[in-house]
Coordinates of C-alpha atoms in Angstrom, one line a residue:
Chain Z
M1 CA 0.0 0.0 0.0
T2 CA 2.6 2.5 1.1
T3 CA 4.6 2.0 -2.1
A4 CA 1.6 2.6 -4.3
V5 CA 0.9 5.9 -2.5
E6 CA 4.5 7.0 -3.0
V7 CA 4.4 6.2 -6.7
A8 CA 1.3 8.2 -7.1
K9 CA 3.0 11.3 -5.7
P10 CA 4.0 13.9 -8.3
P11 CA 7.7 13.7 -9.2
V12 CA 9.8 15.9 -7.0
R13 CA 11.4 18.7 -9.0
P14 CA 15.2 18.3 -9.0
A15 CA 17.0 20.8 -6.8
G16 CA 18.3 23.9 -8.6
G17 CA 16.0 23.3 -11.5
G18 CA 14.4 26.7 -11.0
T19 CA 10.7 27.5 -11.2
R20 CA 10.3 26.6 -14.8
R21 CA 7.9 23.9 -15.7
P22 CA 9.1 21.5 -18.4
R23 CA 7.1 22.4 -21.5
P24 CA 5.7 19.9 -24.0
G25 CA 7.7 19.6 -27.2
R26 CA 10.7 21.4 -25.9
L27 CA 13.1 19.1 -27.5
R28 CA 11.7 19.7 -31.0
R29 CA 12.2 23.5 -30.6
V30 CA 15.7 23.2 -29.2
G31 CA 17.2 25.0 -32.1
L32 CA 14.9 28.0 -31.9
P33 CA 16.5 29.8 -29.0
Y34 CA 19.8 29.8 -30.9
L35 CA 18.1 31.1 -34.0
L36 CA 16.6 33.9 -32.0
L37 CA 19.9 34.8 -30.5
L38 CA 21.8 34.6 -33.8
P39 CA 21.5 38.3 -34.9
A40 CA 22.6 39.6 -31.5
L41 CA 25.5 37.1 -31.4
I42 CA 26.7 38.0 -34.9
L43 CA 26.6 41.7 -34.2
E44 CA 28.2 41.4 -30.8
L45 CA 31.0 39.3 -32.4
L46 CA 31.5 41.8 -35.2
V47 CA 31.4 45.0 -33.3
H48 CA 32.7 44.0 -29.9
L49 CA 34.4 40.7 -29.6
V50 CA 36.4 40.6 -32.9
P51 CA 37.6 44.2 -32.5
M52 CA 38.6 43.4 -28.9
V53 CA 40.7 40.5 -30.1
I54 CA 42.2 42.7 -32.8
G55 CA 42.9 45.3 -30.1
I56 CA 44.7 42.7 -28.0
V57 CA 46.8 41.5 -30.9
M58 CA 47.6 45.1 -31.8
S59 CA 48.9 45.7 -28.3
F60 CA 51.7 43.3 -28.9
K61 CA 52.7 45.1 -32.1
E62 CA 54.8 48.0 -33.0
L63 CA 51.9 49.8 -34.6
T64 CA 52.8 53.4 -35.7
Q65 CA 51.4 55.4 -38.5
F66 CA 53.7 53.7 -41.0
Y67 CA 51.8 50.4 -40.6
I68 CA 48.3 51.6 -40.0
R69 CA 47.1 51.0 -43.6
D70 CA 48.2 47.4 -43.4
W71 CA 48.4 46.7 -39.7
G72 CA 49.0 42.9 -40.1
T73 CA 52.5 43.6 -41.3
A74 CA 53.5 45.6 -38.3
P75 CA 56.5 44.0 -36.5
W76 CA 55.8 42.2 -33.2
S77 CA 57.2 43.9 -30.2
G78 CA 56.3 41.4 -27.5
L79 CA 55.5 43.1 -24.2
D80 CA 57.2 46.4 -25.1
N81 CA 54.0 48.4 -25.3
Y82 CA 53.0 47.1 -21.9
R83 CA 56.4 47.8 -20.5
V84 CA 56.3 51.4 -21.7
S85 CA 52.8 51.8 -20.3
V86 CA 53.6 50.7 -16.8
D87 CA 57.1 52.2 -16.5
F88 CA 56.0 54.9 -14.1
D89 CA 59.4 56.6 -14.0
A90 CA 59.3 57.4 -17.8
P91 CA 57.1 60.1 -19.2
V92 CA 54.5 57.8 -20.9
G93 CA 53.9 55.6 -17.9
E94 CA 54.0 58.5 -15.5
A95 CA 51.3 60.3 -17.5
L96 CA 49.2 57.1 -17.7
L97 CA 49.4 56.6 -13.9
H98 CA 48.5 60.2 -13.3
S99 CA 45.6 59.9 -15.7
F100 CA 44.5 56.7 -14.0
L101 CA 44.5 58.2 -10.5
V102 CA 42.6 61.3 -11.7
T103 CA 40.0 59.0 -13.3
V104 CA 39.6 56.9 -10.2
G105 CA 39.2 60.0 -7.9
F106 CA 36.9 61.7 -10.4
T107 CA 34.7 58.6 -10.9
L108 CA 34.3 57.9 -7.1
L109 CA 33.3 61.5 -6.5
S110 CA 31.0 61.7 -9.4
V111 CA 29.3 58.4 -8.8
G112 CA 28.9 59.2 -5.1
L113 CA 27.4 62.6 -5.8
C114 CA 25.1 61.2 -8.5
W115 CA 23.9 58.5 -6.2
L116 CA 23.4 60.9 -3.3
I117 CA 21.5 63.5 -5.3
G118 CA 19.5 60.9 -7.2
T119 CA 18.4 59.0 -4.1
A120 CA 17.5 62.2 -2.2
A121 CA 15.4 63.5 -5.0
A122 CA 13.6 60.2 -5.5
V123 CA 12.9 59.7 -1.8
F124 CA 11.7 63.3 -1.4
M125 CA 9.4 62.7 -4.4
Q126 CA 8.1 59.3 -3.3
D127 CA 4.9 60.8 -1.9
A128 CA 2.6 62.9 -4.0
F129 CA 2.6 66.7 -3.7
R130 CA 1.5 69.5 -6.0
G131 CA 3.9 69.9 -9.0
R132 CA 5.6 66.5 -8.6
G133 CA 4.9 65.4 -12.1
L134 CA 6.3 68.6 -13.6
L135 CA 9.4 68.5 -11.3
R136 CA 10.0 64.9 -12.3
A137 CA 9.9 65.8 -16.0
L138 CA 12.3 68.7 -15.4
F139 CA 14.7 66.6 -13.5
L140 CA 15.0 64.2 -16.4
V141 CA 16.0 66.9 -18.9
P142 CA 19.8 66.7 -18.3
Y143 CA 19.6 63.0 -19.0
A144 CA 17.5 63.4 -22.1
L145 CA 19.7 66.2 -23.6
P146 CA 22.3 65.0 -26.1
V147 CA 25.7 65.1 -24.5
Y148 CA 27.3 67.5 -27.0
A149 CA 24.4 70.0 -26.8
A150 CA 24.4 70.0 -23.0
V151 CA 28.2 70.0 -22.5
I152 CA 28.7 72.7 -25.1
T153 CA 26.3 74.9 -23.0
W154 CA 28.5 74.3 -20.0
V155 CA 31.6 75.2 -22.1
F156 CA 29.9 78.5 -22.7
M157 CA 29.1 79.0 -19.1
F158 CA 32.7 78.3 -18.1
Q159 CA 34.2 80.8 -20.6
H160 CA 36.7 83.1 -19.1
D161 CA 35.5 86.4 -20.5
N162 CA 31.8 85.9 -21.3
G163 CA 30.7 82.9 -19.2
L164 CA 28.0 82.9 -16.6
V165 CA 30.1 81.2 -13.9
N166 CA 32.8 83.9 -13.8
H167 CA 30.1 86.6 -14.1
V168 CA 28.3 85.3 -11.0
L169 CA 31.4 84.4 -8.9
H170 CA 33.5 87.4 -9.8
D171 CA 31.3 90.3 -11.0
Q172 CA 28.2 89.7 -8.9
L173 CA 29.3 87.9 -5.7
H174 CA 33.0 89.1 -5.7
L175 CA 34.2 85.8 -4.4
T176 CA 37.3 85.8 -6.5
D177 CA 40.0 88.5 -7.1
K178 CA 40.0 88.0 -10.8
P179 CA 38.0 85.9 -13.3
S180 CA 39.2 82.3 -13.1
F181 CA 40.0 79.9 -15.9
W182 CA 37.7 76.8 -15.7
L183 CA 38.6 74.8 -18.7
I184 CA 42.4 74.8 -18.2
G185 CA 44.5 74.4 -15.1
D186 CA 43.4 72.9 -11.8
N187 CA 39.9 74.2 -11.8
S188 CA 39.1 72.0 -14.8
F189 CA 38.6 69.0 -12.4
Y190 CA 35.7 70.8 -10.7
A191 CA 34.3 71.9 -14.0
L192 CA 34.3 68.4 -15.3
L193 CA 32.9 67.0 -12.0
T194 CA 30.0 69.6 -12.1
V195 CA 29.1 68.7 -15.7
S196 CA 29.4 65.0 -15.0
V197 CA 27.1 65.1 -11.9
W198 CA 24.6 67.4 -13.7
K199 CA 24.4 65.0 -16.5
G200 CA 24.6 61.8 -14.5
W201 CA 22.4 62.1 -11.4
P202 CA 19.0 61.8 -13.2
F203 CA 19.9 58.3 -14.2
A204 CA 20.3 57.4 -10.5
F205 CA 17.0 59.3 -9.8
L206 CA 15.3 57.2 -12.5
I207 CA 16.5 53.9 -11.2
V208 CA 15.9 54.7 -7.5
M209 CA 12.4 55.9 -8.4
A210 CA 11.7 52.6 -10.2
G211 CA 13.1 50.8 -7.1
L212 CA 10.9 52.7 -4.7
Q213 CA 7.8 51.6 -6.7
N214 CA 8.6 48.0 -5.7
I215 CA 8.4 48.7 -2.0
P216 CA 5.0 47.6 -0.7
R217 CA 3.0 50.5 0.8
E218 CA 1.9 48.2 3.7
L219 CA 5.4 48.3 5.1
Y220 CA 5.1 52.0 5.6
E221 CA 1.6 51.8 7.0
A222 CA 2.7 49.2 9.5
A223 CA 5.7 51.2 10.5
A224 CA 3.5 54.3 10.9
L225 CA 1.1 52.4 13.2
D226 CA 4.1 51.4 15.3
G227 CA 4.9 55.0 15.6
A228 CA 7.9 55.3 13.3
G229 CA 8.4 58.8 11.9
V230 CA 9.3 59.7 8.3
W231 CA 13.0 59.7 9.0
Q232 CA 12.9 56.4 10.8
Q233 CA 10.9 54.9 7.9
L234 CA 13.6 56.2 5.5
R235 CA 16.3 54.5 7.5
R236 CA 14.6 51.3 8.4
I237 CA 12.4 50.6 5.3
T238 CA 13.4 52.7 2.3
L239 CA 17.2 52.5 2.3
P240 CA 17.4 48.7 3.1
S241 CA 14.8 47.9 0.5
L242 CA 16.9 49.7 -2.1
S243 CA 20.1 47.8 -1.4
Q244 CA 19.8 45.5 -4.4
V245 CA 18.9 48.3 -6.7
N246 CA 21.8 50.3 -5.4
Q247 CA 24.2 47.5 -6.1
V248 CA 23.3 47.4 -9.8
L249 CA 23.1 51.2 -10.0
V250 CA 26.5 51.9 -8.5
L251 CA 28.2 49.3 -10.7
V252 CA 26.6 50.7 -13.9
L253 CA 27.3 54.3 -12.9
F254 CA 30.9 53.4 -12.1
L255 CA 31.5 51.7 -15.4
W256 CA 29.8 54.5 -17.4
T257 CA 31.6 57.3 -15.7
F258 CA 35.0 55.5 -15.8
N259 CA 34.7 54.9 -19.5
D260 CA 33.1 58.2 -20.4
F261 CA 34.6 59.9 -23.4
N262 CA 32.0 62.2 -24.6
T263 CA 31.8 64.6 -21.7
P264 CA 35.5 65.4 -21.3
Y265 CA 36.0 65.4 -25.1
V266 CA 33.3 68.0 -25.7
L267 CA 34.3 70.0 -22.6
F268 CA 38.1 70.2 -23.3
G269 CA 38.7 68.9 -26.9
R270 CA 41.3 66.5 -27.9
A271 CA 43.8 67.3 -25.1
A272 CA 42.3 67.5 -21.7
P273 CA 44.1 69.6 -19.0
E274 CA 46.3 67.6 -16.7
A275 CA 44.0 68.0 -13.7
A276 CA 41.0 66.5 -15.6
D277 CA 42.9 64.1 -17.9
L278 CA 40.4 61.2 -17.9
I279 CA 41.7 57.8 -19.1
S280 CA 39.6 57.5 -22.2
V281 CA 40.7 60.8 -23.6
H282 CA 44.2 60.0 -22.5
I283 CA 44.3 56.8 -24.5
Y284 CA 42.6 58.5 -27.4
Q285 CA 45.4 61.1 -27.4
A286 CA 48.1 58.5 -27.0
S287 CA 46.7 56.6 -30.1
F288 CA 45.3 59.2 -32.4
V289 CA 47.3 62.3 -31.7
T290 CA 50.8 60.9 -31.0
W291 CA 50.1 58.1 -33.5
N292 CA 51.2 55.2 -31.4
F293 CA 48.4 52.7 -31.7
G294 CA 50.3 49.8 -30.2
T295 CA 50.8 51.6 -26.9
G296 CA 47.3 52.9 -27.0
S297 CA 46.0 49.4 -27.4
A298 CA 48.2 48.1 -24.5
M299 CA 46.8 50.9 -22.3
S300 CA 43.2 49.9 -23.3
V301 CA 43.8 46.3 -22.5
L302 CA 45.2 47.3 -19.1
L303 CA 42.2 49.4 -18.5
L304 CA 39.9 46.6 -19.4
L305 CA 41.7 44.2 -17.1
F306 CA 41.3 46.7 -14.3
L307 CA 37.6 47.1 -14.9
L308 CA 37.2 43.3 -15.1
A309 CA 38.9 43.0 -11.7
V310 CA 36.9 45.7 -10.1
T311 CA 33.6 44.3 -11.4
G312 CA 34.6 40.8 -10.4
V313 CA 35.5 41.8 -6.8
Y314 CA 32.4 44.0 -6.6
L315 CA 30.0 41.2 -7.8
T316 CA 31.6 38.7 -5.5
L317 CA 31.2 41.0 -2.5
T318 CA 27.6 42.0 -3.3
S319 CA 26.5 38.5 -4.0
R320 CA 28.0 37.3 -0.7
N321 CA 26.1 40.1 1.1
R322 CA 23.0 39.0 -0.7
R323 CA 23.5 35.4 0.2
S324 CA 24.1 36.2 3.9
S325 CA 21.2 38.6 4.1
R326 CA 18.9 35.9 2.6
A327 CA 20.2 33.3 5.2
R328 CA 19.4 35.6 8.1
Chain R
M1 CA -0.4 61.1 8.5
A2 CA 1.2 64.4 7.4
P3 CA 5.0 64.4 7.3
P4 CA 6.7 66.5 10.0
R5 CA 7.9 70.1 9.3
S6 CA 11.5 69.1 9.2
F7 CA 10.8 66.7 6.3
L8 CA 8.7 69.3 4.5
W9 CA 11.4 72.0 4.8
S10 CA 14.3 69.8 3.8
R11 CA 12.3 68.7 0.8
R12 CA 11.4 72.3 -0.2
I13 CA 15.0 73.5 0.1
F14 CA 16.6 70.5 -1.6
L15 CA 14.2 70.4 -4.5
T16 CA 14.4 74.2 -5.0
L17 CA 18.2 74.1 -5.1
L18 CA 18.2 71.1 -7.4
T19 CA 15.7 72.7 -9.8
G20 CA 18.0 75.7 -10.0
F21 CA 21.1 73.5 -10.8
V22 CA 19.2 71.5 -13.4
L23 CA 17.6 74.5 -15.1
L24 CA 20.6 76.9 -15.2
P25 CA 22.2 75.5 -18.4
V26 CA 18.7 75.2 -20.0
Y27 CA 18.1 78.9 -19.2
V28 CA 21.5 79.8 -20.6
M29 CA 20.9 77.8 -23.8
V30 CA 17.4 79.3 -24.4
S31 CA 18.3 82.9 -23.5
S32 CA 21.6 83.0 -25.3
S33 CA 20.1 81.6 -28.5
L34 CA 17.9 84.7 -28.6
K35 CA 20.7 87.2 -28.1
P36 CA 22.4 89.3 -30.7
L37 CA 26.1 88.4 -31.2
A38 CA 27.4 91.4 -29.3
D39 CA 25.6 90.1 -26.2
V40 CA 27.3 86.7 -26.2
T41 CA 30.8 87.9 -27.0
G42 CA 31.0 90.5 -24.2
E43 CA 30.4 90.1 -20.5
F44 CA 27.6 87.7 -19.7
R45 CA 24.2 89.2 -19.3
W46 CA 21.2 87.5 -17.6
L47 CA 18.8 89.3 -19.9
P48 CA 19.3 89.9 -23.6
S49 CA 19.7 93.5 -24.7
G50 CA 17.4 92.9 -27.6
L51 CA 15.6 89.7 -28.5
T52 CA 16.4 88.3 -31.9
V53 CA 15.6 85.1 -33.8
R54 CA 18.5 85.8 -36.2
P55 CA 20.6 82.9 -34.8
Y56 CA 17.8 80.5 -35.6
I57 CA 17.9 81.6 -39.2
D58 CA 21.7 81.7 -39.5
I59 CA 22.4 78.3 -38.0
W60 CA 21.2 76.6 -41.2
S61 CA 23.6 78.4 -43.5
T62 CA 26.7 78.7 -41.2
V63 CA 27.0 74.9 -41.4
P64 CA 24.9 72.4 -43.3
L65 CA 22.8 71.7 -40.2
A66 CA 19.9 70.3 -42.2
R67 CA 22.1 67.6 -43.7
Y68 CA 23.6 66.7 -40.3
F69 CA 20.1 66.5 -38.9
V70 CA 18.9 64.1 -41.6
N71 CA 22.0 62.0 -41.1
S72 CA 21.5 61.8 -37.4
L73 CA 17.8 61.0 -37.9
I74 CA 18.6 58.2 -40.3
V75 CA 21.4 56.7 -38.2
A76 CA 19.7 57.0 -34.8
G77 CA 16.3 55.8 -36.2
A78 CA 17.7 52.8 -38.0
A79 CA 19.9 51.9 -35.1
T80 CA 16.9 52.0 -32.8
V81 CA 14.7 49.9 -34.9
C82 CA 17.3 47.2 -35.5
S83 CA 18.5 47.2 -31.9
V84 CA 14.9 46.9 -30.5
V85 CA 13.9 44.0 -32.9
I86 CA 17.1 42.1 -32.2
A87 CA 16.8 42.7 -28.5
V88 CA 13.2 41.4 -28.5
F89 CA 14.3 38.1 -30.1
S90 CA 17.2 37.6 -27.8
A91 CA 15.3 38.5 -24.7
Y92 CA 12.5 36.2 -25.6
A93 CA 14.9 33.3 -26.1
V94 CA 16.5 33.9 -22.8
S95 CA 13.3 34.5 -20.9
R96 CA 11.3 31.6 -22.3
Y97 CA 13.8 28.8 -23.1
D98 CA 16.4 26.8 -21.3
F99 CA 19.3 26.1 -23.5
R100 CA 23.0 25.3 -23.2
G101 CA 25.1 28.5 -23.1
K102 CA 22.4 30.7 -21.9
R103 CA 24.4 32.0 -19.0
T104 CA 27.4 32.5 -21.1
F105 CA 25.4 34.5 -23.5
T106 CA 23.9 36.9 -20.9
V107 CA 27.2 37.3 -19.2
T108 CA 29.1 38.0 -22.4
V109 CA 26.5 40.5 -23.7
L110 CA 26.5 42.3 -20.4
S111 CA 30.2 42.4 -20.0
T112 CA 30.5 44.3 -23.3
Q113 CA 29.0 47.2 -21.3
M114 CA 32.3 47.2 -19.4
F115 CA 34.5 47.7 -22.4
P116 CA 36.0 51.1 -22.7
G117 CA 34.8 52.4 -26.1
I118 CA 38.3 53.5 -26.8
L119 CA 39.5 49.9 -26.8
F120 CA 37.6 49.0 -29.9
L121 CA 37.5 52.3 -31.7
L122 CA 40.6 51.7 -33.8
P123 CA 40.2 47.9 -34.2
L124 CA 36.6 48.5 -35.4
F125 CA 37.8 51.2 -37.8
L126 CA 40.4 48.8 -39.2
L127 CA 37.9 46.0 -39.4
Y128 CA 35.5 48.1 -41.3
V129 CA 38.2 49.2 -43.7
N130 CA 39.3 45.6 -44.2
I131 CA 35.7 44.4 -44.8
G132 CA 35.3 47.3 -47.3
N133 CA 38.4 46.3 -49.2
A134 CA 37.6 42.6 -49.2
T135 CA 33.9 42.8 -50.1
G136 CA 33.2 46.2 -51.4
I137 CA 30.7 46.9 -48.7
A138 CA 31.5 50.5 -47.5
L139 CA 31.2 50.4 -43.8
F140 CA 33.7 53.1 -43.0
G141 CA 32.5 56.6 -43.5
S142 CA 29.0 55.4 -44.4
R143 CA 25.8 55.6 -42.4
G144 CA 25.6 51.8 -42.4
G145 CA 28.8 51.4 -40.5
L146 CA 27.6 53.9 -37.9
I147 CA 24.2 52.3 -37.6
L148 CA 25.8 48.9 -37.1
T149 CA 28.1 50.3 -34.4
Y150 CA 25.4 52.2 -32.5
L151 CA 22.9 49.4 -32.5
T152 CA 25.3 47.2 -30.6
F153 CA 25.9 50.0 -28.1
S154 CA 22.4 49.9 -26.9
L155 CA 21.9 46.2 -27.5
P156 CA 23.3 44.8 -24.2
F157 CA 21.3 47.1 -21.9
S158 CA 18.2 46.6 -24.0
V159 CA 18.5 42.8 -23.9
W160 CA 19.1 42.9 -20.2
M161 CA 16.0 45.2 -19.5
L162 CA 13.8 43.2 -21.8
I163 CA 14.6 39.9 -20.2
G164 CA 13.4 41.3 -16.9
Y165 CA 10.3 42.7 -18.5
F166 CA 9.4 39.5 -20.4
D167 CA 9.9 37.5 -17.2
S168 CA 7.2 39.7 -15.6
V169 CA 4.7 38.8 -18.4
P170 CA 3.0 35.7 -17.0
R171 CA 4.3 32.6 -18.8
D172 CA 0.9 31.0 -18.9
L173 CA -0.3 33.6 -21.4
D174 CA 2.0 32.6 -24.2
E175 CA 1.9 28.9 -23.2
A176 CA -1.8 29.1 -23.7
A177 CA -1.2 30.6 -27.1
L178 CA 1.2 27.8 -28.0
V179 CA -1.4 25.3 -27.0
D180 CA -4.0 27.1 -29.1
G181 CA -1.7 26.5 -32.1
C182 CA 0.3 29.7 -32.3
G183 CA 3.9 29.2 -33.3
P184 CA 6.6 30.5 -30.9
L185 CA 6.9 33.6 -33.0
G186 CA 3.2 34.0 -33.0
A187 CA 3.2 33.8 -29.2
L188 CA 6.0 36.4 -29.1
F189 CA 4.3 38.9 -31.3
R190 CA 0.7 38.4 -30.3
I191 CA 1.1 37.9 -26.6
V192 CA 4.5 38.9 -25.2
V193 CA 5.3 42.0 -27.2
P194 CA 1.9 43.7 -26.7
A195 CA 2.1 42.9 -22.9
A196 CA 5.6 44.2 -22.7
T197 CA 5.0 47.4 -24.8
P198 CA 6.2 49.8 -22.0
G199 CA 9.5 47.9 -21.7
I200 CA 10.0 48.0 -25.4
V201 CA 9.2 51.7 -25.6
A202 CA 11.7 52.3 -22.8
V203 CA 14.4 50.4 -24.6
A204 CA 13.7 52.2 -27.9
V205 CA 14.0 55.6 -26.1
Y206 CA 17.3 54.5 -24.6
A207 CA 18.6 53.2 -27.9
F208 CA 17.6 56.4 -29.8
M209 CA 19.3 58.6 -27.2
T210 CA 22.4 56.6 -27.2
A211 CA 22.8 56.9 -30.9
W212 CA 21.7 60.6 -31.1
G213 CA 24.3 61.6 -28.4
E214 CA 27.4 59.6 -29.4
V215 CA 30.4 61.7 -30.2
L216 CA 33.6 59.5 -30.3
F217 CA 32.7 57.1 -33.1
A218 CA 30.8 59.8 -35.0
S219 CA 33.9 62.0 -35.2
V220 CA 36.1 59.2 -36.4
M221 CA 33.8 57.2 -38.7
T222 CA 32.0 59.9 -40.7
N223 CA 33.0 62.0 -43.6
D224 CA 31.6 65.3 -45.0
T225 CA 28.4 63.7 -46.4
T226 CA 27.6 61.4 -43.5
R227 CA 28.5 63.7 -40.6
T228 CA 26.0 63.6 -37.7
L229 CA 25.0 66.4 -35.4
A230 CA 27.4 65.4 -32.7
V231 CA 30.3 66.4 -35.0
G232 CA 28.6 69.0 -37.0
L233 CA 28.0 71.4 -34.1
Q234 CA 31.7 71.9 -33.8
G235 CA 31.5 73.8 -37.1
Y236 CA 30.2 77.0 -35.4
S237 CA 33.5 77.9 -33.8
T238 CA 36.0 79.1 -36.4
L239 CA 39.5 80.2 -35.7
N240 CA 38.5 83.8 -35.3
D241 CA 34.9 83.8 -34.0
V242 CA 32.8 81.6 -31.9
Y243 CA 29.1 82.2 -32.7
W244 CA 27.8 81.3 -29.2
N245 CA 24.3 82.4 -30.0
Q246 CA 24.2 80.2 -33.0
I247 CA 25.7 77.3 -31.1
M248 CA 23.1 77.6 -28.4
A249 CA 20.3 77.9 -31.0
A250 CA 21.6 74.8 -32.9
S251 CA 21.9 72.9 -29.6
L252 CA 18.4 73.7 -28.7
V253 CA 17.1 72.7 -32.1
V254 CA 18.9 69.3 -32.0
S255 CA 17.8 68.7 -28.4
V256 CA 14.1 69.4 -28.9
P257 CA 13.2 66.1 -30.7
V258 CA 14.9 63.9 -28.2
V259 CA 13.9 65.8 -25.1
A260 CA 10.3 66.0 -26.3
G261 CA 10.2 62.3 -27.1
F262 CA 11.8 61.4 -23.9
L263 CA 9.4 63.5 -21.7
L264 CA 6.4 62.1 -23.6
L265 CA 7.6 58.5 -23.0
Q266 CA 9.2 58.9 -19.6
R267 CA 6.3 57.2 -17.8
Y268 CA 7.1 54.0 -19.9
L269 CA 10.7 54.4 -19.0
V270 CA 10.0 54.3 -15.3
T271 CA 7.6 51.3 -15.6
G272 CA 10.1 49.6 -17.9
L273 CA 12.9 50.0 -15.5
T274 CA 10.7 48.8 -12.6
A275 CA 10.0 45.5 -14.3
G276 CA 13.4 45.1 -16.0
A277 CA 16.5 46.6 -14.5
V278 CA 15.4 46.7 -11.0
K279 CA 14.7 43.0 -10.4

């Protein structure tokens, strides 16, 4: 008797099989998913992966303007390009290290500010008030504006003689002795940071807003019944509920900011001032202005390795947090 | 329960300051575009000395703005359409089927987001030149090459978002359609795509903005006839003069289509992100 009952039980789903139910006729359609993926695969191969492999090959070659038309014939140089890039006592390596450190500092500041402003704005706008819809639309304008149009306006504002920034700081508020230069010299770092935050925070705002919509209202109602004030609700409910969203958001913001080329390029042109010499523009200059594509490729590969390492460590750390918080 | 005064005041102050920060460049763009040249070359003025629409007339003749506009429209439009269609197919495959290499696919596609654009700028340029020499298909300098490049820029993020969005469409719906005799593509287009319209719109907006705003590849991979707005706007500054009022007018003109489209569709973007990216 007992065996019969056991046989009649529905088969236990194997562990780790996920929530998907096996579907009838799946075997027959086994080729279909590959067919559906084919266009994306071909394009990713053509535009991302093959060029990346070519880039890696190029980094081992002595690729100057003499060989660029027929890059396959450029002589091999082994690790020379890498050696030049990481020789921090020589000019090329020293400049690369400087640019790398500037980029790291800039990225951390920019991502931090974008996250802070975006989160604050989203949290303040979580509850309905008059004008919220209008304000939300306004806040998304920097994100929607094309980079070159927005950044070129900032270039105008940062002009030495006829810009708004100097007009306000010097002529109207008398904060500086004489009009400052914003697009050359040390100030350029702050100019770049301002523009980057202005352009970047609405993305954080968008994502956090989306994340807030997933928090059940009942949580707040229960907390309010228990006597928790707005600030306590923010600390105990809102921020913890956003932690997963934040993990994705911070990583995406970091990668985008670190690799950003458009903003510094429109702001400063082909050669950025030393204080704001972000790595993308630096490599662009090393390749296209000094015409040493081999070294430029080696620098790009090093940059990629760094980003891979950062992402790997970050994902490991956050997934461990996630696992331990689930276990609790 | 009404929020306490401390919350209301912090909200008021914060949102006011932020609005000022956000709108300052917008104000500069709009007001400077209506100023006579003397006003933008001298000391900055908050208010124009005399309103003029002259810059809006001159922008079209100082540089061939109309041609750049058409180029940008073709490139961004085609990149968007292709990117969305391809992303829909991929996301459907990942969301609805189990197959070998699925994880590898999603990880690979996502990791391309991490590549610095500068890493494949030159290789891609060389690849396009080589393909052109070998097959006669002109990719370098043509709109086609730029379309191909841009559509892969938005593809990873689009696939990623659509997977999440498709996952949120109940599986029973398209399984029922399959049982009723729809093919898998029929189920995709009759059930999943309509149910996921907000996500698809969000992805399309994102793809269009990415293509419309890109500068680096546009400046290397275009020539006089295929130049897009991103590069064309640089034509307003000559060695001797910078026509700031015209630059501002042109910036405004090229921004209006994207900003208007974006604001119209932003609701979809938030819903799309909620279902897709945020999971």
